[in-house]
């Protein structure tokens, strides 16, 4: 073999085929690519702390509904406590007791002899609300030199001594609907819209069954009838899922943080579970009943302790949050075809 046969041809010796390829330097990332997620995360943490800590810091009774069985005592209570209470004058104890057990009032005050008062509360309204009304009446009694006896006419179940089970159930179901929708948004090119809707609807029903069974019969923390509770939680899961889907569809990647703020931050902090709705600041009080978590907490409490006396409006609110976003998302999809 001659030497020339072992030598590569000249055109190959200088060829780029023999040279290692240098990695292409990454393009300079635009400022928005790293600044936007950082700002969004900061907004979420600021909103979360501001809502939960700020609301608890500013908790103050506002027109707590109290039934008083005595017209003279009613006038004295209203004058002494001002906007802290909204006095409902009742003609007899039976009417006042009916109002308490149907959640029209949070407490009933009755004269007890010449120098005594009897306060009957509904502990099922939550620890913050019950404590607030007891403190207000105690302050009045101290100034009027009267003794107060307190009785809980609608107590919480033994497995929910602080009245927070409804909040935790609502938070968990809301979070599950949010997480499902977040994943569904990533399947837009894989599943047809009707199939995604079918998954979300089936999930909402399953979440309602699982949540109601665990909170009710299994753990005994939510004593609501099983079927109405299942319906309420299914509507909440659907509301969270379809609302998140709508926001993600219309606003893209920013829709998820918007949903986080709306449902998980503002919605849960103003739900009226950890801090009673009548103790919330005015803006939070206005939002409390119209966002899904607040509507769910009201429905759960009403179904559990007050025979569903005021559950209709919260259930309709949840249905509106589930059906409305679903229709809007479907209409947008149909318009784009």
Coordinates of N, CA and C in Angstrom, one line a residue, residues 13-145:
X13 N -9.8 16.9 3.7 CA -9.0 17.4 4.9 C -9.5 18.7 5.4
X14 N -10.0 19.5 4.5 CA -10.4 20.8 5.0 C -11.9 20.9 5.1
X15 N -12.6 19.8 5.0 CA -14.1 19.7 5.0 C -14.6 20.0 6.4
X16 N -15.8 20.6 6.4 CA -16.5 20.8 7.7 C -17.1 19.6 8.2
X17 N -17.1 18.5 7.4 CA -17.7 17.2 7.9 C -16.8 16.7 9.0
X18 N -15.4 16.9 8.9 CA -14.5 16.4 10.0 C -14.4 17.3 11.2
X19 N -15.0 18.5 11.1 CA -14.8 19.4 12.2 C -16.0 19.3 13.2
X20 N -15.7 19.4 14.5 CA -16.7 19.4 15.5 C -17.6 20.6 15.3
X21 N -18.9 20.4 15.4 CA -19.9 21.5 15.3 C -19.9 22.3 16.6
X22 N -19.7 23.6 16.5 CA -19.8 24.4 17.7 C -21.3 24.7 18.0
X23 N -21.6 24.6 19.3 CA -23.0 24.9 19.6 C -23.3 26.4 19.4
X24 N -24.5 26.6 18.8 CA -25.0 27.9 18.5 C -25.3 28.7 19.8
X25 N -24.7 29.8 20.0 CA -25.0 30.5 21.3 C -26.4 30.9 21.4
X26 N -27.1 30.7 22.5 CA -28.5 31.0 22.7 C -28.7 32.5 22.4
X27 N -29.9 32.7 21.8 CA -30.2 34.1 21.6 C -30.5 34.8 22.9
X28 N -30.3 36.1 22.9 CA -30.5 36.8 24.1 C -32.0 36.8 24.5
X29 N -32.3 36.4 25.7 CA -33.7 36.3 26.1 C -34.3 37.7 26.2
X30 N -35.5 37.9 25.7 CA -36.1 39.2 25.9 C -36.4 39.5 27.4
X31 N -36.5 40.7 27.8 CA -36.8 41.0 29.2 C -38.1 40.4 29.6
X32 N -39.1 40.5 28.7 CA -40.4 40.0 29.1 C -40.5 38.5 29.5
X33 N -39.6 37.7 28.8 CA -39.6 36.3 29.1 C -39.3 35.9 30.5
X34 N -38.4 36.7 31.2 CA -38.1 36.4 32.6 C -38.7 37.3 33.6
X35 N -39.1 38.5 33.1 CA -39.7 39.5 34.0 C -41.2 39.2 34.3
X36 N -41.9 38.8 33.2 CA -43.3 38.5 33.4 C -43.6 37.5 34.5
X37 N -43.1 36.3 34.4 CA -43.4 35.3 35.4 C -43.0 35.7 36.8
X38 N -41.9 36.5 36.9 CA -41.5 37.0 38.2 C -42.5 38.0 38.8
X39 N -42.9 38.9 38.0 CA -43.9 39.9 38.4 C -45.2 39.2 38.8
X40 N -45.6 38.2 38.0 CA -46.9 37.5 38.3 C -46.8 36.8 39.6
X41 N -45.7 36.2 39.9 CA -45.5 35.4 41.1 C -45.5 36.4 42.3
X42 N -44.9 37.6 42.1 CA -44.9 38.6 43.2 C -46.3 39.1 43.5
X43 N -47.0 39.3 42.4 CA -48.4 39.8 42.6 C -49.2 38.8 43.3
X44 N -49.1 37.5 43.0 CA -49.8 36.4 43.7 C -49.5 36.4 45.2
X45 N -48.2 36.4 45.5 CA -47.8 36.3 46.9 C -48.3 37.5 47.7
X46 N -48.2 38.7 47.1 CA -48.6 39.9 47.7 C -50.1 39.9 47.9
X47 N -50.9 39.4 46.9 CA -52.3 39.4 47.0 C -52.7 38.3 48.1
X48 N -52.0 37.2 48.1 CA -52.4 36.2 49.1 C -52.2 36.7 50.5
X49 N -51.0 37.3 50.8 CA -50.8 37.8 52.1 C -51.7 39.0 52.5
X50 N -51.9 39.9 51.5 CA -52.7 41.0 51.7 C -54.1 40.6 52.0
X51 N -54.7 39.6 51.3 CA -56.1 39.2 51.5 C -56.2 38.5 52.9
X52 N -55.4 37.4 53.1 CA -55.6 36.6 54.3 C -55.2 37.4 55.5
X53 N -54.0 38.0 55.5 CA -53.6 38.7 56.7 C -54.3 40.0 56.9
X54 N -54.5 40.7 55.8 CA -55.2 42.0 55.8 C -56.6 41.9 56.3
X55 N -57.3 40.9 55.8 CA -58.7 40.8 56.2 C -58.8 40.4 57.7
X56 N -58.0 39.5 58.2 CA -58.0 39.1 59.6 C -57.6 40.3 60.5
X57 N -56.7 41.1 60.0 CA -56.3 42.3 60.8 C -57.4 43.3 60.9
X58 N -58.2 43.4 59.8 CA -59.3 44.4 59.8 C -60.6 43.9 60.2
X59 N -60.7 42.7 60.7 CA -62.0 42.1 61.1 C -62.7 42.9 62.1
X60 N -64.0 43.3 61.8 CA -64.8 44.1 62.7 C -66.2 43.9 62.4
X61 N -67.0 43.7 63.5 CA -68.5 43.4 63.2 C -69.2 44.5 62.6
X62 N -70.0 44.1 61.6 CA -70.8 45.1 60.8 C -72.2 44.6 60.7
X63 N -73.1 45.3 61.5 CA -74.5 44.9 61.4 C -74.8 43.4 61.6
X64 N -74.2 42.9 62.6 CA -74.5 41.5 63.0 C -76.0 41.4 63.3
X65 N -76.7 40.5 62.6 CA -78.2 40.4 62.9 C -78.4 39.7 64.3
X66 N -79.0 40.4 65.2 CA -79.3 39.9 66.5 C -80.8 40.1 66.8
X67 N -81.5 39.0 67.2 CA -82.9 39.1 67.5 C -83.0 39.5 69.0
X68 N -83.9 40.4 69.4 CA -84.0 40.9 70.8 C -85.5 40.7 71.1
X69 N -85.8 40.0 72.2 CA -87.2 39.7 72.6 C -87.6 40.8 73.6
X70 N -87.7 42.0 73.2 CA -88.2 43.1 74.1 C -87.9 44.4 73.3
X71 N -89.0 45.1 73.1 CA -88.9 46.4 72.3 C -88.0 47.4 73.0
X72 N -88.1 47.5 74.3 CA -87.4 48.5 75.1 C -85.9 48.1 75.0
X73 N -85.6 46.8 75.3 CA -84.2 46.4 75.2 C -83.6 46.5 73.8
X74 N -84.5 46.3 72.8 CA -84.0 46.5 71.4 C -83.4 47.9 71.2
X75 N -84.2 48.9 71.6 CA -83.7 50.2 71.4 C -82.4 50.5 72.1
X76 N -82.3 50.0 73.3 CA -81.1 50.2 74.1 C -79.9 49.5 73.5
X77 N -80.1 48.3 73.0 CA -79.0 47.6 72.3 C -78.5 48.3 71.1
X78 N -79.5 48.7 70.2 CA -79.1 49.4 69.0 C -78.4 50.7 69.3
X79 N -78.9 51.5 70.3 CA -78.2 52.7 70.6 C -76.8 52.5 71.2
X80 N -76.7 51.5 72.0 CA -75.4 51.3 72.6 C -74.3 50.7 71.7
X81 N -74.8 49.8 70.8 CA -73.8 49.1 69.9 C -73.7 49.7 68.5
X82 N -74.6 50.5 68.1 CA -74.5 51.2 66.8 C -74.5 50.3 65.6
X83 N -73.6 50.5 64.7 CA -73.5 49.7 63.5 C -72.9 48.3 63.7
X84 N -72.5 48.0 64.9 CA -72.0 46.7 65.2 C -73.0 45.6 65.1
X85 N -74.3 46.0 65.3 CA -75.4 45.0 65.2 C -76.5 45.6 64.4
X86 N -77.4 44.7 63.9 CA -78.6 45.1 63.3 C -79.7 44.4 64.1
X87 N -80.4 45.1 64.9 CA -81.4 44.5 65.9 C -82.7 44.1 65.2
X88 N -83.1 42.9 65.4 CA -84.4 42.4 64.9 C -85.3 42.2 66.1
X89 N -86.3 43.1 66.3 CA -87.2 43.0 67.4 C -88.2 41.9 67.2
X90 N -88.3 40.9 68.1 CA -89.2 39.8 68.0 C -90.2 39.9 69.2
X91 N -91.4 39.4 68.9 CA -92.5 39.5 69.9 C -92.4 38.4 71.0
X92 N -91.8 37.3 70.6 CA -91.7 36.2 71.6 C -90.5 35.3 71.3
X93 N -90.2 34.5 72.3 CA -89.0 33.6 72.2 C -89.1 32.6 71.0
X94 N -90.3 32.2 70.7 CA -90.5 31.2 69.7 C -90.1 31.7 68.3
X95 N -90.6 33.0 68.0 CA -90.2 33.6 66.8 C -88.7 33.9 66.7
X96 N -88.1 34.3 67.8 CA -86.7 34.5 67.8 C -85.9 33.2 67.6
X97 N -86.4 32.2 68.2 CA -85.7 30.9 68.1 C -85.8 30.4 66.6
X98 N -86.9 30.6 66.0 CA -87.1 30.2 64.6 C -86.1 31.0 63.7
X99 N -86.0 32.3 64.0 CA -85.0 33.1 63.2 C -83.6 32.6 63.4
X100 N -83.2 32.2 64.6 CA -81.9 31.7 64.9 C -81.6 30.4 64.1
X101 N -82.6 29.5 64.1 CA -82.4 28.2 63.6 C -82.5 28.2 62.0
X102 N -83.0 29.3 61.5 CA -83.1 29.4 60.0 C -82.1 30.4 59.5
X103 N -81.1 30.8 60.4 CA -80.0 31.7 60.0 C -80.4 33.1 59.6
X104 N -81.6 33.5 60.1 CA -81.9 34.9 59.8 C -81.2 35.8 60.8
X105 N -80.8 35.3 61.9 CA -80.0 36.1 62.9 C -78.9 35.2 63.4
X106 N -77.9 35.8 64.0 CA -76.8 35.0 64.6 C -76.9 34.8 66.1
X107 N -77.8 35.5 66.7 CA -78.0 35.3 68.2 C -79.3 35.9 68.6
X108 N -79.8 35.4 69.7 CA -81.1 35.9 70.3 C -80.8 36.4 71.7
X109 N -81.2 37.6 72.0 CA -81.0 38.2 73.4 C -82.4 38.4 74.0
X110 N -82.5 37.8 75.2 CA -83.8 37.9 76.0 C -83.5 38.4 77.4
X111 N -84.4 39.3 77.9 CA -84.3 39.7 79.3 C -84.4 38.6 80.3
X112 N -83.6 38.6 81.3 CA -83.7 37.5 82.3 C -83.8 38.2 83.7
X113 N -85.0 38.4 84.1 CA -85.2 39.1 85.4 C -84.9 40.6 85.3
X114 N -84.7 41.2 86.4 CA -84.5 42.6 86.4 C -83.0 43.0 86.0
X115 N -82.1 42.1 86.3 CA -80.7 42.5 86.1 C -79.9 41.4 85.3
X116 N -80.6 40.7 84.5 CA -80.0 39.6 83.7 C -80.3 39.6 82.3
X117 N -79.5 39.0 81.5 CA -79.7 38.8 80.0 C -79.4 37.4 79.7
X118 N -80.1 36.8 78.7 CA -79.8 35.5 78.2 C -79.5 35.6 76.8
X119 N -78.3 35.2 76.4 CA -77.9 35.2 75.0 C -77.8 33.8 74.4
X120 N -78.5 33.6 73.4 CA -78.4 32.3 72.7 C -77.8 32.5 71.3
X121 N -76.7 31.8 71.1 CA -76.0 32.0 69.8 C -76.1 30.7 69.0
X122 N -75.7 30.9 67.7 CA -75.6 29.7 66.8 C -74.1 29.5 66.5
X123 N -73.5 28.6 67.2 CA -72.1 28.4 67.0 C -71.7 27.9 65.6
X124 N -72.7 27.4 64.9 CA -72.5 26.9 63.5 C -72.2 28.1 62.6
X125 N -72.4 29.3 63.0 CA -72.0 30.5 62.2 C -70.5 30.7 62.2
X126 N -69.8 30.0 63.0 CA -68.4 30.2 63.0 C -67.9 30.8 64.3
X127 N -66.7 30.5 64.7 CA -66.1 31.0 65.9 C -65.9 32.5 65.9
X128 N -65.5 33.1 64.8 CA -65.3 34.5 64.8 C -66.6 35.3 65.0
X129 N -67.7 34.8 64.3 CA -69.0 35.5 64.4 C -69.5 35.4 65.9
X130 N -69.5 34.2 66.4 CA -70.0 33.9 67.7 C -69.2 34.7 68.8
X131 N -67.9 34.7 68.7 CA -67.1 35.5 69.6 C -67.4 37.0 69.5
X132 N -67.6 37.5 68.3 CA -67.9 38.9 68.1 C -69.2 39.3 68.8
X133 N -70.2 38.5 68.6 CA -71.5 38.9 69.2 C -71.5 38.7 70.7
X134 N -70.8 37.7 71.2 CA -70.7 37.6 72.6 C -69.9 38.8 73.3
X135 N -68.9 39.2 72.6 CA -68.1 40.4 73.1 C -69.0 41.6 73.1
X136 N -69.7 41.8 72.0 CA -70.6 43.0 71.9 C -71.6 43.1 73.1
X137 N -72.3 41.9 73.3 CA -73.4 41.9 74.3 C -72.8 42.0 75.7
X138 N -71.6 41.4 75.9 CA -70.9 41.5 77.2 C -70.5 42.9 77.5
X139 N -70.1 43.6 76.4 CA -69.7 45.0 76.7 C -70.9 45.8 77.0
X140 N -72.1 45.6 76.4 CA -73.3 46.3 76.7 C -73.7 46.0 78.2
X141 N -73.7 44.7 78.5 CA -74.1 44.2 79.8 C -73.2 44.8 80.9
X142 N -71.9 44.9 80.6 CA -71.0 45.5 81.6 C -71.4 46.9 81.9
X143 N -71.7 47.7 80.8 CA -72.0 49.1 81.0 C -73.4 49.3 81.7
X144 N -74.3 48.3 81.4 CA -75.6 48.4 82.0 C -75.7 47.7 83.4
X145 N -74.6 47.1 83.8 CA -74.5 46.4 85.1 C -75.5 45.3 85.2

